[in-house]
């Protein structure tokens, strides 16, 4: 695509939402101010994927912006006004309008001393990457591109308007954003960007865990997360953000002597992504599944043992890995449910390998389903993705075996509704039969009956009562006489 065609395409995409942009530009022009579509909105327009959420910049100061948009906007919010940003909603679109910025950073935190600028060129220079440092003057539909962002976009190169050392010193989060854009857009970082990231990786420690988590999640949810992760690991950034992932390069995978566990895990991530839409073609990216795929083997370095004869073992790496995954995700301030779900998937991912050629009893199948609970569809995908052998016959055999397990699960679920496995007697019946008040013994009896249910399948009512009385006698509980 040549430059003229790219600009024409961007203007065409802009005209798709022009009634809204033109209305807003007209309001600012009438008030004596310029308005520009800027940053990611211009980049996405050039890529043909402009969303309803648009970013604008203007020479108007924040208080003046408020005066201009009030009465026109459906809604206005001022949460970012200290940083020069006014938020607006209009006909289902979300617009952010920010005064030109010329910030100065203390280079200790990432918090700038907010300074308003007077030119679009000065505003664009302070932006993170050249592909985000383009603007469209809405009054003339002309491009403003002082840092050759259009050329970088065409070449799919990620570079900075200022030197990367200057840019990353101002805001180290931009290093993670570089990895995120690589994952989202499939771009290649310029050599000088990679060099600066490598030299300055430790500066990411200045950034709060919450902001780091946001960028890591966006990276993982991108189209090419492997590329973003490889950039983080190769530059040393992962050593500060996801050290367990970088640490997997030290462990040799016992099934794939030609790969380390790190490369195996990236392959599992890619294969899990390929399976995401297997059951639901309209499903979006699954953060929990992707985190579990990336982290499923992080326990291997800590459990690696060299066996006599040259073998390598990783006994109980799923147990150690689940603890490590939960600890890392807590450090990154992920929501509690995400932490628990990922930890449980890591804990369960190896259990299928005990299935052999179908030796599991129905009891073992029930436990597999019950322990997975609502995570079962994700566990199916994770286990299938974990097969990365290049031996086609072995891979096909593993997939057939898992097909058989899923078929057995479906049959038992149809007969017993495994999603709602509960004891054959509820708590009220247990208390009545044993003459117990509410308390811990009722819970222990309930748990015992559930274990029987998993082992033997449904019990009829009389059999369940007999088993409960047998348990009571063995545990010193004297039930009322029949």
Short mmCIF file of C-alpha atoms in Angstrom, two decimals, residues 1 5 28 50 126 138 292 333 372 376 428:
data_model
loop_
_atom_site.label_atom_id
_atom_site.label_comp_id
_atom_site.label_asym_id
_atom_site.label_seq_id
_atom_site.Cartn_x
_atom_site.Cartn_y
_atom_site.Cartn_z
CA UNK A 1 0.00 0.00 0.00
CA UNK A 5 -3.63 5.04 -0.84
CA UNK A 28 -14.59 23.55 18.28
CA UNK A 50 -11.64 2.14 13.65
CA UNK A 126 5.59 13.06 23.61
CA UNK A 138 -10.66 17.41 11.25
CA UNK A 292 -3.14 -21.45 32.32
CA UNK A 333 -3.22 -8.06 41.39
CA UNK A 372 -12.77 -29.44 37.28
CA UNK A 376 -14.04 -28.63 32.50
CA UNK A 428 -31.28 -31.74 56.86
#
